Amino acid sequence: MQLDQLYQEIILDHYKRPHGRGLRDAEDPADQVAEAHHVNPTCGDEVTVRVATDGDVLHDISYDGMGCSISQASASVLHELLRGRGAGEAFAVHEAFVELMSGRGQVTPDEDVLGDGVAFAGVARYPARVKCALLPWMAFKDAAARAGVGASPEVKA
Amino acid sequence: MTTITIPEGMPQFDDVPRFDVAAVRADFPILDRQVNGHPLVYLDSANTSHKPRQVLDALTEHYALHNANVSRSVHTLGTEATEAYDGARAKIAAFVNAPSVDEVVFTKNSTEAINIVAYAFSNASPRADADPRFRLGPGDEIVISEMEHHSNIVPWQLLAERTGATLRWFPVTDQGRLDESGLDDLVTERTKIVSLVHMSNILGTVNATARITARVREVGALLLLDCSQSVPHLPIDVVDLDADFIVFTGHKMCGPTGVGVLWGRGELLAAMPPVFGGGSMIETVTMAGSTFAAPPARFEAGTPPIAGAVALGAAVDYLTGIGMRAIQWHEKELTAYALDALSAVPDLRIFGPTVPVGRGGTISFALGDIHPHDVGQVLDSLGVQVRVGHHCAKPVCTRFGVPAMTRASFYLYTTTEEIDALVGGLEQVRKVFD
Ligand SMILES: Cc1ncc(COP(=O)(O)O)c(C=O)c1O
């Protein structure tokens, strides 16, 4: 059934048992910490993503928000995939996720890059839900830029 | 059971006007289609309604046979188009019992109609020679309510910002009714305009306006009613309502998109300054300045939605042919049925009145803590089309402490089987997310 492609088990798992949820202070007081709050104006979903970084490594990505299963699971996957990664690597993953979501179901995701993020391939076929999946990722991008680790010039999202 | 259906065969059965729903459904081509392998179950008429063949035919016939611009040609086609456009205005005036055809202004939709009134206030405010009823400044007040559509909030917020007037709000009770308890403190000598929704697009509440009208008259303010949701579903009589302005939108009442209506009392429209400038709205134009046409032309700058208005006229004929009382009763029965059926769904919370009195066939609810997006997505996979989100009424969501709601809304073509499909679909939603 079509619906199973959208609501993959992985997505429902992340939704029901989110990883790393809740906004946290940086463990290392020397870290730059910044956050961004994004809202989906069509449905009122909200997410706040906070990034703690020393400028190279994203020590923590914490988040809080309210929204549908897709946006909440997406935040959980974002946390899991990018926390502890180098900024360059993280933005490569970010780019791959944005590309997957903008692909209208035509992009084959690379599991080595996207991990549990591949489960969102089905979401890309539902234009009304793409924004839900991207909401935390867009907030992450702004938060990272505010923490001083902007996307490298060749990355466009 | 709280259903109010009168069984066939009972003496009272014939006391209410009825129509053949199956025959009505046959007029709507889209109702034959499938969605995701299921028959379409369209429960989103509060968002936009479907169009019967009679309306689609009027639209194509106009373009195929009578297409020309209006009010500016002597040729035959121009005359036919003008007659059709003016004829539509007359039909709409009759539909809401407007005392004069010239009180019906065609707009793009309800939103534009409200903005025309708000901007007329803006334009009048700085001018000493303008009608004082339209002049606003610091100390003056505009009153709306917490249950408004954003279309009846934002234009007034912007107007208040431009003029320094204060925006005040009627609260909403826990039952989803307009809280009139503070009426006398809220509507005072400082109030210049009260603008209220007649039927809420999110709670389904139909507001009783008599007390408010009386108070508005007492303090010498103006009253606008946003009838976007009531004109399509209930018999509306502007004389009975005793408002100063009402607005409604064609696409929610079996008409096409792109055409709506501002009705205003003739004397008030005549005193109101223009908002959009352009062709058709002038009396004369010189390089030194312009003078303006009488209403309704004064408020219809540029080429209007001609075919849209003609098709809206056909929609009004269609609705009148079935009978607005009969439509109202049909929806009342559906609402009673749906409230009853939904109350049996575990963990379902209805926002707004839970009895089929003083409310229309628009029911918003929460299913446990499952997000409305997810509810709507699973229902869609079963062919059931509901609206999810904040319904352009965020203050209502805030009032009830939720970011979004799921809404089912009915119309003349809705059946109890479709409500059963909704209830069955909600079971499915619970299975996916429990
Ligand atoms: C109560 C109410 N007011 C105003 C509107 C705005 O209608 P439109 O978008 O056609 O201008 C709507 C429809 O969404 C409505 O339900």
mmCIF file of N, CA, C and O in Angstrom, chain B residues 352-422:
data_model
loop_
_atom_site.group_PDB
_atom_site.id
_atom_site.type_symbol
_atom_site.label_atom_id
_atom_site.label_comp_id
_atom_site.label_asym_id
_atom_site.label_seq_id
_atom_site.Cartn_x
_atom_site.Cartn_y
_atom_site.Cartn_z
ATOM 1 N N GLY B 352 -15.491 23.057 19.507
ATOM 2 C CA GLY B 352 -16.704 23.744 19.054
ATOM 3 C C GLY B 352 -17.932 23.021 19.580
ATOM 4 O O GLY B 352 -17.824 21.993 20.254
ATOM 5 N N PRO B 353 -19.105 23.581 19.274
ATOM 6 C CA PRO B 353 -20.345 23.036 19.833
ATOM 7 C C PRO B 353 -20.519 21.553 19.507
ATOM 8 O O PRO B 353 -20.299 21.132 18.379
ATOM 9 N N THR B 354 -20.925 20.768 20.509
ATOM 10 C CA THR B 354 -21.083 19.325 20.301
ATOM 11 C C THR B 354 -22.551 18.938 20.118
ATOM 12 O O THR B 354 -22.882 17.763 20.060
ATOM 13 N N VAL B 355 -23.416 19.942 20.076
ATOM 14 C CA VAL B 355 -24.823 19.669 19.765
ATOM 15 C C VAL B 355 -25.143 20.372 18.435
ATOM 16 O O VAL B 355 -24.565 21.421 18.135
ATOM 17 N N PRO B 356 -26.065 19.783 17.666
ATOM 18 C CA PRO B 356 -26.319 20.332 16.335
ATOM 19 C C PRO B 356 -27.242 21.545 16.353
ATOM 20 O O PRO B 356 -28.165 21.662 15.561
ATOM 21 N N VAL B 357 -26.984 22.450 17.278
ATOM 22 C CA VAL B 357 -27.823 23.644 17.424
ATOM 23 C C VAL B 357 -26.896 24.853 17.379
ATOM 24 O O VAL B 357 -25.858 24.862 18.046
ATOM 25 N N GLY B 358 -27.249 25.850 16.597
ATOM 26 C CA GLY B 358 -26.394 27.036 16.504
ATOM 27 C C GLY B 358 -25.038 26.686 15.931
ATOM 28 O O GLY B 358 -24.021 27.293 16.264
ATOM 29 N N ARG B 359 -25.029 25.726 15.068
ATOM 30 C CA ARG B 359 -23.771 25.372 14.404
ATOM 31 C C ARG B 359 -24.105 24.804 13.026
ATOM 32 O O ARG B 359 -25.222 24.395 12.742
ATOM 33 N N GLY B 360 -23.114 24.816 12.155
ATOM 34 C CA GLY B 360 -23.288 24.259 10.824
ATOM 35 C C GLY B 360 -22.500 22.968 10.673
ATOM 36 O O GLY B 360 -21.952 22.439 11.654
ATOM 37 N N GLY B 361 -22.427 22.475 9.445
ATOM 38 C CA GLY B 361 -21.826 21.172 9.177
ATOM 39 C C GLY B 361 -20.337 21.211 8.963
ATOM 40 O O GLY B 361 -19.822 20.718 7.960
ATOM 41 N N THR B 362 -19.631 21.813 9.889
ATOM 42 C CA THR B 362 -18.174 21.886 9.860
ATOM 43 C C THR B 362 -17.685 21.473 11.235
ATOM 44 O O THR B 362 -18.012 22.146 12.217
ATOM 45 N N ILE B 363 -16.970 20.359 11.313
ATOM 46 C CA ILE B 363 -16.600 19.811 12.622
ATOM 47 C C ILE B 363 -15.089 19.610 12.680
ATOM 48 O O ILE B 363 -14.526 18.859 11.883
ATOM 49 N N SER B 364 -14.452 20.290 13.632
ATOM 50 C CA SER B 364 -13.014 20.129 13.823
ATOM 51 C C SER B 364 -12.771 19.270 15.053
ATOM 52 O O SER B 364 -13.523 19.340 16.026
ATOM 53 N N PHE B 365 -11.712 18.476 14.987
ATOM 54 C CA PHE B 365 -11.457 17.572 16.106
ATOM 55 C C PHE B 365 -9.981 17.207 16.200
ATOM 56 O O PHE B 365 -9.192 17.484 15.290
ATOM 57 N N ALA B 366 -9.634 16.593 17.343
ATOM 58 C CA ALA B 366 -8.307 16.012 17.530
ATOM 59 C C ALA B 366 -8.508 14.527 17.780
ATOM 60 O O ALA B 366 -9.481 14.128 18.426
ATOM 61 N N LEU B 367 -7.621 13.707 17.267
ATOM 62 C CA LEU B 367 -7.664 12.274 17.524
ATOM 63 C C LEU B 367 -6.453 11.945 18.387
ATOM 64 O O LEU B 367 -5.334 11.862 17.884
ATOM 65 N N GLY B 368 -6.696 11.790 19.696
ATOM 66 C CA GLY B 368 -5.590 11.569 20.632
ATOM 67 C C GLY B 368 -4.548 12.646 20.434
ATOM 68 O O GLY B 368 -4.887 13.809 20.230
ATOM 69 N N ASP B 369 -3.272 12.250 20.456
ATOM 70 C CA ASP B 369 -2.264 13.268 20.162
ATOM 71 C C ASP B 369 -1.624 13.016 18.797
ATOM 72 O O ASP B 369 -0.504 13.423 18.535
ATOM 73 N N ILE B 370 -2.368 12.353 17.944
ATOM 74 C CA ILE B 370 -1.877 12.135 16.578
ATOM 75 C C ILE B 370 -1.989 13.462 15.818
ATOM 76 O O ILE B 370 -3.039 14.107 15.834
ATOM 77 N N HIS B 371 -0.905 13.838 15.170
ATOM 78 C CA HIS B 371 -0.910 15.133 14.502
ATOM 79 C C HIS B 371 -1.900 15.133 13.324
ATOM 80 O O HIS B 371 -1.975 14.158 12.561
ATOM 81 N N PRO B 372 -2.668 16.232 13.168
ATOM 82 C CA PRO B 372 -3.649 16.304 12.080
ATOM 83 C C PRO B 372 -3.081 15.996 10.688
ATOM 84 O O PRO B 372 -3.765 15.395 9.864
ATOM 85 N N HIS B 373 -1.838 16.379 10.453
ATOM 86 C CA HIS B 373 -1.219 16.032 9.165
ATOM 87 C C HIS B 373 -1.236 14.536 8.929
ATOM 88 O O HIS B 373 -1.479 14.058 7.821
ATOM 89 N N ASP B 374 -0.924 13.816 9.990
ATOM 90 C CA ASP B 374 -0.865 12.364 9.864
ATOM 91 C C ASP B 374 -2.266 11.780 9.733
ATOM 92 O O ASP B 374 -2.491 10.846 8.976
ATOM 93 N N VAL B 375 -3.216 12.377 10.460
ATOM 94 C CA VAL B 375 -4.610 11.938 10.340
ATOM 95 C C VAL B 375 -5.066 12.135 8.886
ATOM 96 O O VAL B 375 -5.595 11.221 8.245
ATOM 97 N N GLY B 376 -4.804 13.326 8.361
ATOM 98 C CA GLY B 376 -5.245 13.658 7.001
ATOM 99 C C GLY B 376 -4.582 12.780 5.952
ATOM 100 O O GLY B 376 -5.204 12.417 4.953
ATOM 101 N N GLN B 377 -3.313 12.443 6.195
ATOM 102 C CA GLN B 377 -2.585 11.637 5.208
ATOM 103 C C GLN B 377 -3.162 10.216 5.135
ATOM 104 O O GLN B 377 -3.361 9.681 4.043
ATOM 105 N N VAL B 378 -3.441 9.628 6.290
ATOM 106 C CA VAL B 378 -3.985 8.268 6.280
ATOM 107 C C VAL B 378 -5.394 8.291 5.679
ATOM 108 O O VAL B 378 -5.741 7.432 4.859
ATOM 109 N N LEU B 379 -6.185 9.292 6.052
ATOM 110 C CA LEU B 379 -7.536 9.383 5.487
ATOM 111 C C LEU B 379 -7.463 9.542 3.961
ATOM 112 O O LEU B 379 -8.246 8.933 3.230
ATOM 113 N N ASP B 380 -6.499 10.335 3.492
ATOM 114 C CA ASP B 380 -6.362 10.538 2.049
ATOM 115 C C ASP B 380 -6.065 9.222 1.335
ATOM 116 O O ASP B 380 -6.556 8.979 0.233
ATOM 117 N N SER B 381 -5.280 8.375 1.989
ATOM 118 C CA SER B 381 -4.957 7.095 1.345
ATOM 119 C C SER B 381 -6.217 6.251 1.175
ATOM 120 O O SER B 381 -6.246 5.304 0.406
ATOM 121 N N LEU B 382 -7.279 6.598 1.901
ATOM 122 C CA LEU B 382 -8.558 5.881 1.796
ATOM 123 C C LEU B 382 -9.576 6.678 0.977
ATOM 124 O O LEU B 382 -10.759 6.350 0.967
ATOM 125 N N GLY B 383 -9.107 7.744 0.353
ATOM 126 C CA GLY B 383 -9.994 8.545 -0.491
ATOM 127 C C GLY B 383 -10.740 9.626 0.261
ATOM 128 O O GLY B 383 -11.510 10.383 -0.327
ATOM 129 N N VAL B 384 -10.530 9.727 1.587
ATOM 130 C CA VAL B 384 -11.290 10.681 2.403
ATOM 131 C C VAL B 384 -10.518 11.998 2.478
ATOM 132 O O VAL B 384 -9.400 12.038 2.996
ATOM 133 N N GLN B 385 -11.116 13.068 1.955
ATOM 134 C CA GLN B 385 -10.440 14.351 1.876
ATOM 135 C C GLN B 385 -10.924 15.271 3.000
ATOM 136 O O GLN B 385 -12.050 15.753 2.962
ATOM 137 N N VAL B 386 -10.068 15.467 3.997
ATOM 138 C CA VAL B 386 -10.390 16.413 5.071
ATOM 139 C C VAL B 386 -9.320 17.482 5.079
ATOM 140 O O VAL B 386 -8.251 17.310 4.512
ATOM 141 N N ARG B 387 -9.594 18.588 5.747
ATOM 142 C CA ARG B 387 -8.554 19.603 5.851
ATOM 143 C C ARG B 387 -7.855 19.453 7.194
ATOM 144 O O ARG B 387 -8.496 19.153 8.206
ATOM 145 N N VAL B 388 -6.552 19.672 7.181
ATOM 146 C CA VAL B 388 -5.780 19.642 8.424
ATOM 147 C C VAL B 388 -4.931 20.897 8.492
ATOM 148 O O VAL B 388 -4.579 21.466 7.462
ATOM 149 N N GLY B 389 -4.650 21.341 9.720
ATOM 150 C CA GLY B 389 -3.811 22.522 9.872
ATOM 151 C C GLY B 389 -4.492 23.522 10.780
ATOM 152 O O GLY B 389 -5.327 23.151 11.610
ATOM 153 N N HIS B 390 -4.146 24.803 10.594
ATOM 154 C CA HIS B 390 -4.738 25.812 11.478
ATOM 155 C C HIS B 390 -5.947 26.493 10.836
ATOM 156 O O HIS B 390 -6.551 27.368 11.422
ATOM 157 N N HIS B 391 -6.292 26.083 9.613
ATOM 158 C CA HIS B 391 -7.525 26.554 8.975
ATOM 159 C C HIS B 391 -7.593 28.073 8.875
ATOM 160 O O HIS B 391 -8.688 28.650 8.931
ATOM 161 N N CYS B 392 -6.446 28.722 8.734
ATOM 162 C CA CYS B 392 -6.413 30.185 8.665
ATOM 163 C C CYS B 392 -7.138 30.809 9.845
ATOM 164 O O CYS B 392 -7.795 31.845 9.706
ATOM 165 N N ALA B 393 -7.095 30.153 10.980
ATOM 166 C CA ALA B 393 -7.720 30.707 12.181
ATOM 167 C C ALA B 393 -6.833 30.345 13.369
ATOM 168 O O ALA B 393 -7.253 29.668 14.301
ATOM 169 N N LYS B 394 -5.595 30.820 13.318
ATOM 170 C CA LYS B 394 -4.626 30.434 14.353
ATOM 171 C C LYS B 394 -5.065 30.810 15.759
ATOM 172 O O LYS B 394 -4.852 30.035 16.690
ATOM 173 N N PRO B 395 -5.690 31.996 15.951
ATOM 174 C CA PRO B 395 -6.108 32.315 17.314
ATOM 175 C C PRO B 395 -7.067 31.266 17.913
ATOM 176 O O PRO B 395 -7.060 31.045 19.117
ATOM 177 N N VAL B 396 -7.854 30.612 17.073
ATOM 178 C CA VAL B 396 -8.747 29.560 17.595
ATOM 179 C C VAL B 396 -7.919 28.367 18.065
ATOM 180 O O VAL B 396 -8.180 27.797 19.137
ATOM 181 N N CYS B 397 -6.913 27.997 17.276
ATOM 182 C CA CYS B 397 -6.053 26.880 17.687
ATOM 183 C C CYS B 397 -5.375 27.210 19.006
ATOM 184 O O CYS B 397 -5.318 26.385 19.920
ATOM 185 N N THR B 398 -4.871 28.431 19.115
ATOM 186 C CA THR B 398 -4.213 28.862 20.346
ATOM 187 C C THR B 398 -5.207 28.816 21.509
ATOM 188 O O THR B 398 -4.878 28.344 22.600
ATOM 189 N N ARG B 399 -6.421 29.281 21.246
ATOM 190 C CA ARG B 399 -7.464 29.305 22.278
ATOM 191 C C ARG B 399 -7.702 27.903 22.843
ATOM 192 O O ARG B 399 -7.947 27.722 24.032
ATOM 193 N N PHE B 400 -7.645 26.902 21.962
ATOM 194 C CA PHE B 400 -7.908 25.535 22.412
ATOM 195 C C PHE B 400 -6.617 24.750 22.647
ATOM 196 O O PHE B 400 -6.647 23.537 22.862
ATOM 197 N N GLY B 401 -5.478 25.454 22.596
ATOM 198 C CA GLY B 401 -4.210 24.850 23.007
ATOM 199 C C GLY B 401 -3.662 23.787 22.074
ATOM 200 O O GLY B 401 -2.978 22.865 22.513
ATOM 201 N N VAL B 402 -3.966 23.883 20.788
ATOM 202 C CA VAL B 402 -3.415 22.914 19.837
ATOM 203 C C VAL B 402 -2.802 23.673 18.655
ATOM 204 O O VAL B 402 -3.234 24.773 18.340
ATOM 205 N N PRO B 403 -1.769 23.083 18.024
ATOM 206 C CA PRO B 403 -1.177 23.771 16.877
ATOM 207 C C PRO B 403 -2.019 23.612 15.613
ATOM 208 O O PRO B 403 -1.902 24.407 14.675
ATOM 209 N N ALA B 404 -2.855 22.608 15.585
ATOM 210 C CA ALA B 404 -3.599 22.312 14.354
ATOM 211 C C ALA B 404 -4.799 21.439 14.699
ATOM 212 O O ALA B 404 -4.872 20.875 15.798
ATOM 213 N N MET B 405 -5.739 21.368 13.777
ATOM 214 C CA MET B 405 -6.919 20.526 13.960
ATOM 215 C C MET B 405 -7.216 19.786 12.662
ATOM 216 O O MET B 405 -6.760 20.187 11.596
ATOM 217 N N THR B 406 -8.003 18.729 12.779
ATOM 218 C CA THR B 406 -8.514 18.041 11.598
ATOM 219 C C THR B 406 -9.966 18.474 11.439
ATOM 220 O O THR B 406 -10.689 18.554 12.431
ATOM 221 N N ARG B 407 -10.384 18.761 10.215
ATOM 222 C CA ARG B 407 -11.738 19.285 10.019
ATOM 223 C C ARG B 407 -12.467 18.536 8.908
ATOM 224 O O ARG B 407 -11.921 18.373 7.817
ATOM 225 N N ALA B 408 -13.680 18.122 9.221
ATOM 226 C CA ALA B 408 -14.564 17.545 8.197
ATOM 227 C C ALA B 408 -15.692 18.542 7.983
ATOM 228 O O ALA B 408 -16.262 19.051 8.943
ATOM 229 N N SER B 409 -16.007 18.824 6.724
ATOM 230 C CA SER B 409 -17.089 19.774 6.477
ATOM 231 C C SER B 409 -17.983 19.261 5.354
ATOM 232 O O SER B 409 -17.518 18.612 4.425
ATOM 233 N N PHE B 410 -19.248 19.550 5.494
ATOM 234 C CA PHE B 410 -20.278 18.949 4.640
ATOM 235 C C PHE B 410 -20.945 19.979 3.742
ATOM 236 O O PHE B 410 -20.890 21.177 3.989
ATOM 237 N N TYR B 411 -21.655 19.441 2.738
ATOM 238 C CA TYR B 411 -22.448 20.318 1.874
ATOM 239 C C TYR B 411 -23.650 19.545 1.363
ATOM 240 O O TYR B 411 -23.913 18.425 1.808
ATOM 241 N N LEU B 412 -24.329 20.131 0.415
ATOM 242 C CA LEU B 412 -25.593 19.521 -0.038
ATOM 243 C C LEU B 412 -25.407 18.131 -0.615
ATOM 244 O O LEU B 412 -26.328 17.321 -0.581
ATOM 245 N N TYR B 413 -24.196 17.839 -1.136
ATOM 246 C CA TYR B 413 -23.974 16.532 -1.766
ATOM 247 C C TYR B 413 -23.394 15.494 -0.795
ATOM 248 O O TYR B 413 -23.112 14.375 -1.181
ATOM 249 N N THR B 414 -23.181 15.872 0.461
ATOM 250 C CA THR B 414 -22.571 14.942 1.422
ATOM 251 C C THR B 414 -23.615 13.920 1.899
ATOM 252 O O THR B 414 -24.786 14.253 2.075
ATOM 253 N N THR B 415 -23.142 12.692 2.126
ATOM 254 C CA THR B 415 -24.053 11.634 2.578
ATOM 255 C C THR B 415 -23.597 11.071 3.930
ATOM 256 O O THR B 415 -22.430 11.226 4.312
ATOM 257 N N THR B 416 -24.492 10.370 4.601
ATOM 258 C CA THR B 416 -24.116 9.732 5.867
ATOM 259 C C THR B 416 -23.091 8.633 5.611
ATOM 260 O O THR B 416 -22.247 8.367 6.469
ATOM 261 N N GLU B 417 -23.138 7.994 4.424
ATOM 262 C CA GLU B 417 -22.135 6.953 4.115
ATOM 263 C C GLU B 417 -20.736 7.570 4.124
ATOM 264 O O GLU B 417 -19.766 6.918 4.498
ATOM 265 N N GLU B 418 -20.637 8.814 3.688
ATOM 266 C CA GLU B 418 -19.323 9.455 3.679
ATOM 267 C C GLU B 418 -18.831 9.710 5.111
ATOM 268 O O GLU B 418 -17.641 9.635 5.395
ATOM 269 N N ILE B 419 -19.775 10.007 5.986
ATOM 270 C CA ILE B 419 -19.389 10.197 7.391
ATOM 271 C C ILE B 419 -18.943 8.854 7.978
ATOM 272 O O ILE B 419 -17.969 8.782 8.729
ATOM 273 N N ASP B 420 -19.628 7.789 7.578
ATOM 274 C CA ASP B 420 -19.194 6.451 8.002
ATOM 275 C C ASP B 420 -17.777 6.160 7.505
ATOM 276 O O ASP B 420 -16.964 5.570 8.220
ATOM 277 N N ALA B 421 -17.483 6.571 6.269
ATOM 278 C CA ALA B 421 -16.140 6.342 5.714
ATOM 279 C C ALA B 421 -15.096 7.104 6.529
ATOM 280 O O ALA B 421 -13.995 6.603 6.785
ATOM 281 N N LEU B 422 -15.452 8.303 6.973
ATOM 282 C CA LEU B 422 -14.546 9.081 7.825
ATOM 283 C C LEU B 422 -14.282 8.335 9.134
ATOM 284 O O LEU B 422 -13.129 8.167 9.551
#
